[in-house]
GROMACS .gro file of N, CA and C in nm:
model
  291
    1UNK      N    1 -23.734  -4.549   7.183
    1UNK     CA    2 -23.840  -4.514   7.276
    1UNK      C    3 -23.925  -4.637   7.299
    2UNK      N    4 -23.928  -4.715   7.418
    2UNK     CA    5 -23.984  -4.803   7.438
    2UNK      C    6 -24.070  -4.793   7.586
    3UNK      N    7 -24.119  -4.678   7.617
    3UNK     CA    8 -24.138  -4.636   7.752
    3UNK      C    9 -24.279  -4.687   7.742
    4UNK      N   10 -24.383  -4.660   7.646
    4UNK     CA   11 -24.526  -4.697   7.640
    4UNK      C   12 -24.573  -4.787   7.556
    5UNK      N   13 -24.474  -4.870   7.479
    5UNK     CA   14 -24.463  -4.986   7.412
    5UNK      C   15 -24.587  -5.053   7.449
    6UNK      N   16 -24.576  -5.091   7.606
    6UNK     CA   17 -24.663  -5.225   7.637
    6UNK      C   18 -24.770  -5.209   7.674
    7UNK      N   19 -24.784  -5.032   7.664
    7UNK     CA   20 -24.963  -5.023   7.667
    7UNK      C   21 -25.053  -5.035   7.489
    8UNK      N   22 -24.936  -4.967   7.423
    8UNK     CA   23 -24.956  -4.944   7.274
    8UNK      C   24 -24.977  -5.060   7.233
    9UNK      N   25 -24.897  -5.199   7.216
    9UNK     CA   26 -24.952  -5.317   7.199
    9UNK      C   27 -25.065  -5.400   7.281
   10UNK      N   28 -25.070  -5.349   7.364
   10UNK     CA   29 -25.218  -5.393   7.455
   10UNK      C   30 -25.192  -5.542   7.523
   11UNK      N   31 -25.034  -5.507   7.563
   11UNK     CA   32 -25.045  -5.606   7.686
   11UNK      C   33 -25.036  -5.516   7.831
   12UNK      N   34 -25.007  -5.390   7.869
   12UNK     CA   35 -25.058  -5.336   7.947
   12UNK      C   36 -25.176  -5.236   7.960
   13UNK      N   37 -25.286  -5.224   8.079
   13UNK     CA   38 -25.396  -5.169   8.084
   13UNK      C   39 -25.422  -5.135   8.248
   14UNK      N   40 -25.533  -5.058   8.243
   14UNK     CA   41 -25.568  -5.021   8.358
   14UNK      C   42 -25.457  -4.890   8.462
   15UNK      N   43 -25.491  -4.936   8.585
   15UNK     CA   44 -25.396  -4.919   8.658
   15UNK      C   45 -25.228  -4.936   8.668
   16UNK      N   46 -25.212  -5.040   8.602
   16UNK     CA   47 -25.087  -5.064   8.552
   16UNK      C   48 -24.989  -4.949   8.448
   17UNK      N   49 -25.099  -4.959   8.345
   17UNK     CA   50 -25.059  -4.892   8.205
   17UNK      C   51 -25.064  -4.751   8.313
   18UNK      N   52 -25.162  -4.715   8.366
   18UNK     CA   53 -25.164  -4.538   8.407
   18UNK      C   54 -25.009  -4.568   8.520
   19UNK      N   55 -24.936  -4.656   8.578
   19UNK     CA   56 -24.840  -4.646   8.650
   19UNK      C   57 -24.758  -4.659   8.572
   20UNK      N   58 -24.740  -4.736   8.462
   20UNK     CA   59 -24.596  -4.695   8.375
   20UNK      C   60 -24.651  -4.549   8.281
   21UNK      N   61 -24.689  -4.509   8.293
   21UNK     CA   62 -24.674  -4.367   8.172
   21UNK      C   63 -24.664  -4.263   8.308
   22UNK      N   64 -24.685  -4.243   8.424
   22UNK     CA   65 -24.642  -4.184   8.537
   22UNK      C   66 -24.545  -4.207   8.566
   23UNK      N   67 -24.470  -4.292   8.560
   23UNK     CA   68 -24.346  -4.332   8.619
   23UNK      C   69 -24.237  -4.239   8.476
   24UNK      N   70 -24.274  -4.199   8.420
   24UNK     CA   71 -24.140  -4.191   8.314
   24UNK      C   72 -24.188  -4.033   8.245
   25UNK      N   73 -24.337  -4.008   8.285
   25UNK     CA   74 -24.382  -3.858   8.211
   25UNK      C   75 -24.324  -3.775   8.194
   26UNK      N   76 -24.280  -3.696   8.311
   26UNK     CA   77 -24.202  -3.580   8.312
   26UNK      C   78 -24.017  -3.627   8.318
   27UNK      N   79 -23.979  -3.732   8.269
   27UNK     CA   80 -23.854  -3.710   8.198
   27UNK      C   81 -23.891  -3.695   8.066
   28UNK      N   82 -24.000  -3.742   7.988
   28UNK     CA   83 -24.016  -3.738   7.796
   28UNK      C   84 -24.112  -3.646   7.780
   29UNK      N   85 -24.205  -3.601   7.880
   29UNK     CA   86 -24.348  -3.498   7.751
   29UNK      C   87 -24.257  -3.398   7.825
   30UNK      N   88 -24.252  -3.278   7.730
   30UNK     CA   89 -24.255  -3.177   7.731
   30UNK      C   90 -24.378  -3.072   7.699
   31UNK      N   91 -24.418  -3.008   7.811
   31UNK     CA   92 -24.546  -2.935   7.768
   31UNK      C   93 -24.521  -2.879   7.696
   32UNK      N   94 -24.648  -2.907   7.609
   32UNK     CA   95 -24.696  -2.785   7.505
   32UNK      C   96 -24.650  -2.800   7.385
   33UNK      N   97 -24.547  -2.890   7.392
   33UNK     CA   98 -24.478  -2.931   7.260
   33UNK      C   99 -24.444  -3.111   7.195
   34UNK      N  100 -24.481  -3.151   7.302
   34UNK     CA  101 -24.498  -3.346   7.267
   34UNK      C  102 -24.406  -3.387   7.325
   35UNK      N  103 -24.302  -3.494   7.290
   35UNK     CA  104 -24.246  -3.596   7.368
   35UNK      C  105 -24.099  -3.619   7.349
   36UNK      N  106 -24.023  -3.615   7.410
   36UNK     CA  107 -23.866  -3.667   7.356
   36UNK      C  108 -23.901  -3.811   7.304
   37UNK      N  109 -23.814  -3.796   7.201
   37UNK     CA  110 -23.778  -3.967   7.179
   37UNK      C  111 -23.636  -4.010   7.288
   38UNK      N  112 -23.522  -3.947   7.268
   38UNK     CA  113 -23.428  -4.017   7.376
   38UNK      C  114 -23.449  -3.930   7.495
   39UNK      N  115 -23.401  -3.968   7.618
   39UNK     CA  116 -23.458  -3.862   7.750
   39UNK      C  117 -23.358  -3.737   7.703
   40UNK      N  118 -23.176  -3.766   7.713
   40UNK     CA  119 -23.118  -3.633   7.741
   40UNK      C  120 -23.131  -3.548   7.667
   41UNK      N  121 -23.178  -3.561   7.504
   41UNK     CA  122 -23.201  -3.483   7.378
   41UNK      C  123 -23.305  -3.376   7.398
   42UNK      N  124 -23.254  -3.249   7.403
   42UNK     CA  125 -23.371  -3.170   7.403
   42UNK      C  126 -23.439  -3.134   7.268
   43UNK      N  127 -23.528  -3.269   7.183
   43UNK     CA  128 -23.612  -3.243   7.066
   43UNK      C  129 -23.763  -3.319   7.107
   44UNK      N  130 -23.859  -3.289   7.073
   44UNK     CA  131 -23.934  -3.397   7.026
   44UNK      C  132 -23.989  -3.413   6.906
   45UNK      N  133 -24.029  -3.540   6.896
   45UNK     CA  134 -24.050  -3.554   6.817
   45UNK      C  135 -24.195  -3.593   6.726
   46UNK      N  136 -24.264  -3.617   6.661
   46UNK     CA  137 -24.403  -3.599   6.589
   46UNK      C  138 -24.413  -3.789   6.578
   47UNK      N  139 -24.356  -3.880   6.528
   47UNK     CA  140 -24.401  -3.979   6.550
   47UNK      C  141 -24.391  -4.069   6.674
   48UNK      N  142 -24.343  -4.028   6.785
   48UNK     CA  143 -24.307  -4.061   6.911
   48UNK      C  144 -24.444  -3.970   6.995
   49UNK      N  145 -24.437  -3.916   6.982
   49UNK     CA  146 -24.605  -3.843   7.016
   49UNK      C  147 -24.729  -3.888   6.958
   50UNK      N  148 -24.726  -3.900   6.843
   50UNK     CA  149 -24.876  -3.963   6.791
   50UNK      C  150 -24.864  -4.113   6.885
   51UNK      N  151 -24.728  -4.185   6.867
   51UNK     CA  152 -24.763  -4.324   6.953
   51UNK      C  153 -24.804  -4.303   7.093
   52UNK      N  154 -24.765  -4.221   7.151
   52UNK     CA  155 -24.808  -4.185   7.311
   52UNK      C  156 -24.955  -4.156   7.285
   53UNK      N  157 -25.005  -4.058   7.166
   53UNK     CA  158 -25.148  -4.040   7.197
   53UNK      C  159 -25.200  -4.164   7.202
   54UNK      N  160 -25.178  -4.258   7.080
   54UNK     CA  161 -25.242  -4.365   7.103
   54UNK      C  162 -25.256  -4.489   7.180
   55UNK      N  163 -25.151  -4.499   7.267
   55UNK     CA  164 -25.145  -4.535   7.401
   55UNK      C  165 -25.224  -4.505   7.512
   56UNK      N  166 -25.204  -4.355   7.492
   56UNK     CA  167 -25.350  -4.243   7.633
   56UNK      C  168 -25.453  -4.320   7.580
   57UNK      N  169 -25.506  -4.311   7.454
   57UNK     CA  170 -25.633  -4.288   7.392
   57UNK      C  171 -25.663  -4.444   7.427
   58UNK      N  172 -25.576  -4.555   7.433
   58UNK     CA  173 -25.586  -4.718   7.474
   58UNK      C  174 -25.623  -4.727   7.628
   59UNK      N  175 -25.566  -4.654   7.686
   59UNK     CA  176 -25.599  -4.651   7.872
   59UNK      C  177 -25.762  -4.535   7.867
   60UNK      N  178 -25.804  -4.463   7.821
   60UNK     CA  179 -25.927  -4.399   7.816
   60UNK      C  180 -25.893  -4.303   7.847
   61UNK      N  181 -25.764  -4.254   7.832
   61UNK     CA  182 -25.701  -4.090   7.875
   61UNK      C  183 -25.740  -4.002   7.753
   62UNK      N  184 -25.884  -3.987   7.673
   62UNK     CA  185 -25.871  -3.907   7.578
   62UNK      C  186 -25.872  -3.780   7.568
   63UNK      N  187 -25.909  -3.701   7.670
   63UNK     CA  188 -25.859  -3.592   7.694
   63UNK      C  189 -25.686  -3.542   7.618
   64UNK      N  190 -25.590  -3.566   7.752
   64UNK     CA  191 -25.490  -3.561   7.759
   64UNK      C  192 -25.418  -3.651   7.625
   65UNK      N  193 -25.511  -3.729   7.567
   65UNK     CA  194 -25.449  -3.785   7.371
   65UNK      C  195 -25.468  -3.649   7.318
   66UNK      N  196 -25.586  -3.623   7.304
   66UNK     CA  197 -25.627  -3.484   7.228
   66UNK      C  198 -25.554  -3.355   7.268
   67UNK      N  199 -25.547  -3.381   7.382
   67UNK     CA  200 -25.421  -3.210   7.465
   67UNK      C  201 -25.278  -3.258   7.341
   68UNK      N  202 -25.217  -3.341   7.383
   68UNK     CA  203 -25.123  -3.396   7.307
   68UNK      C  204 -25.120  -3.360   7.190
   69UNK      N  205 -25.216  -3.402   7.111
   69UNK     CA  206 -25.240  -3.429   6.965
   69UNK      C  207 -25.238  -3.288   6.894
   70UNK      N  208 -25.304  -3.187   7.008
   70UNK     CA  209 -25.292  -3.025   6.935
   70UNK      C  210 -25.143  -2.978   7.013
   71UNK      N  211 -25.112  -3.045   7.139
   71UNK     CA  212 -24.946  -2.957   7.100
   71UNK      C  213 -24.870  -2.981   7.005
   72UNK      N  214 -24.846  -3.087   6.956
   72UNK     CA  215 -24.787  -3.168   6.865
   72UNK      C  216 -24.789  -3.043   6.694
   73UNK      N  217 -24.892  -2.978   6.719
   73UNK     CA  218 -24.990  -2.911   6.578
   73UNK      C  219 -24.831  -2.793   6.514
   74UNK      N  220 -24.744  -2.776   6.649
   74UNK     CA  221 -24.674  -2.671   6.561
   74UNK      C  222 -24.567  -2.713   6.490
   75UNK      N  223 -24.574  -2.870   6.468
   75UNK     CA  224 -24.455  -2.917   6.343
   75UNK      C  225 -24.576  -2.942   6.259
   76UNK      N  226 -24.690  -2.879   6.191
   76UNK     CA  227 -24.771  -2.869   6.085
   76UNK      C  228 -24.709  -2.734   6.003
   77UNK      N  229 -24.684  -2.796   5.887
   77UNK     CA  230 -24.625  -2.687   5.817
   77UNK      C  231 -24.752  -2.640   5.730
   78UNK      N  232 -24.783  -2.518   5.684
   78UNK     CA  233 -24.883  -2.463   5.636
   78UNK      C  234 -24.935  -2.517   5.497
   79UNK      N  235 -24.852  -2.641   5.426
   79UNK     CA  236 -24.883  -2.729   5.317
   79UNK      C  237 -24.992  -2.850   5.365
   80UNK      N  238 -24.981  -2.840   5.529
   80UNK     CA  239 -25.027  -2.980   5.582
   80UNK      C  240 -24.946  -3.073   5.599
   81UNK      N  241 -24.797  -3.077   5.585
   81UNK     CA  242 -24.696  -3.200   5.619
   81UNK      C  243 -24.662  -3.177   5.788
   82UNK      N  244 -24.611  -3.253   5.795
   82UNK     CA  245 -24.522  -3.224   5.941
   82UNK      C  246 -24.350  -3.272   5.913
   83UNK      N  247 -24.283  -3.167   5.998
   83UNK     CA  248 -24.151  -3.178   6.040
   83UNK      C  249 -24.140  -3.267   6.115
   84UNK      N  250 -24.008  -3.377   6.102
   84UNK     CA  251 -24.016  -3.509   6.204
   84UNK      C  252 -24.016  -3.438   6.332
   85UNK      N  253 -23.966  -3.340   6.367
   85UNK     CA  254 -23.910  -3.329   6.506
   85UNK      C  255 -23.897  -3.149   6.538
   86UNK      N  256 -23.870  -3.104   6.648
   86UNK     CA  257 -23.835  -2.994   6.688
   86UNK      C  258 -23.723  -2.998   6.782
   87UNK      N  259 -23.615  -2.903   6.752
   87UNK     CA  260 -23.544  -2.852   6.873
   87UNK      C  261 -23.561  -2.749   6.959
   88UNK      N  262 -23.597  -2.795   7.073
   88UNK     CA  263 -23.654  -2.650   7.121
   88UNK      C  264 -23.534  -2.562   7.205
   89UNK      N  265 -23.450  -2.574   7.215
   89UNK     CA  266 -23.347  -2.489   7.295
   89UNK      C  267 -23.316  -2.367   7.182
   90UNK      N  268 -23.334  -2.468   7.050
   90UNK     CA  269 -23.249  -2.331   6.925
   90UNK      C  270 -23.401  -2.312   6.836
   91UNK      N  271 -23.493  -2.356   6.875
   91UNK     CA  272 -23.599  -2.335   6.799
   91UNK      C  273 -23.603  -2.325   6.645
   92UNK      N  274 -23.565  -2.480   6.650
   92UNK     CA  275 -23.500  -2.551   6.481
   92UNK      C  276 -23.633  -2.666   6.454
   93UNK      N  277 -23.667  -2.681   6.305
   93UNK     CA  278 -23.774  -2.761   6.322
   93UNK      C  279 -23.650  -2.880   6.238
   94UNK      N  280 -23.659  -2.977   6.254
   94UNK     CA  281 -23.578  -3.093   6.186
   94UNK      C  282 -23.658  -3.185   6.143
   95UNK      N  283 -23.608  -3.215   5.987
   95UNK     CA  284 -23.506  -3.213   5.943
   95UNK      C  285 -23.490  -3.074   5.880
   96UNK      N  286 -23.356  -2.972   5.861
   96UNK     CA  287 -23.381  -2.826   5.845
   96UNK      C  288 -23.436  -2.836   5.698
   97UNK      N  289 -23.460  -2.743   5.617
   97UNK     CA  290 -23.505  -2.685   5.499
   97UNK      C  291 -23.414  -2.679   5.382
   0.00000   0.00000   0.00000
């Protein structure tokens, strides 16, 4: 996943940074549930999402970091860990149990 790389390291900003995370959104976030790491894979995943929040949260999108940051909430397992990832077609949390 290298789609928001160059806002996350802070060589892209502004207008720019808000045109590459538009350009590629709706092939990787999936509402309500965070972000693919590869496009055709239907999972996402929990550390590929926290990096996108912190990318939004670098362009001043904190809203939409924080929208993110609580979809992300249902690979919180009730110990407080998180599952790397979700499949959502079979509604599998990975890695299984």
């Amino acid at each position: 996943m290298d789609w928001y790389y160059p806002i996350l390291g802070g060589a892209v900003r502004g207008e720019a940074g808000q045109a590459l995370l538009a350009e590629r959104w709706d092939r990787f976030v999936v509402a309500g549930l965070g972000i693919k790491c590869v496009e055709p894979n239907q999972w996402v995943t929990g550390a590929e999402t926290c990096e996108l929040v912190l990318a939004l949260d670098a362009l001043g999108e904190r809203e939409l970091a924080v929208q993110l940051l609580r979809d992300l909430q249902h690979l919180r397992t009730p110990d407080g860990e998180y599952w790397t990832g979700y499949v959502y077609p079979d509604d599998v949390n990975w890695p299984g149990a």
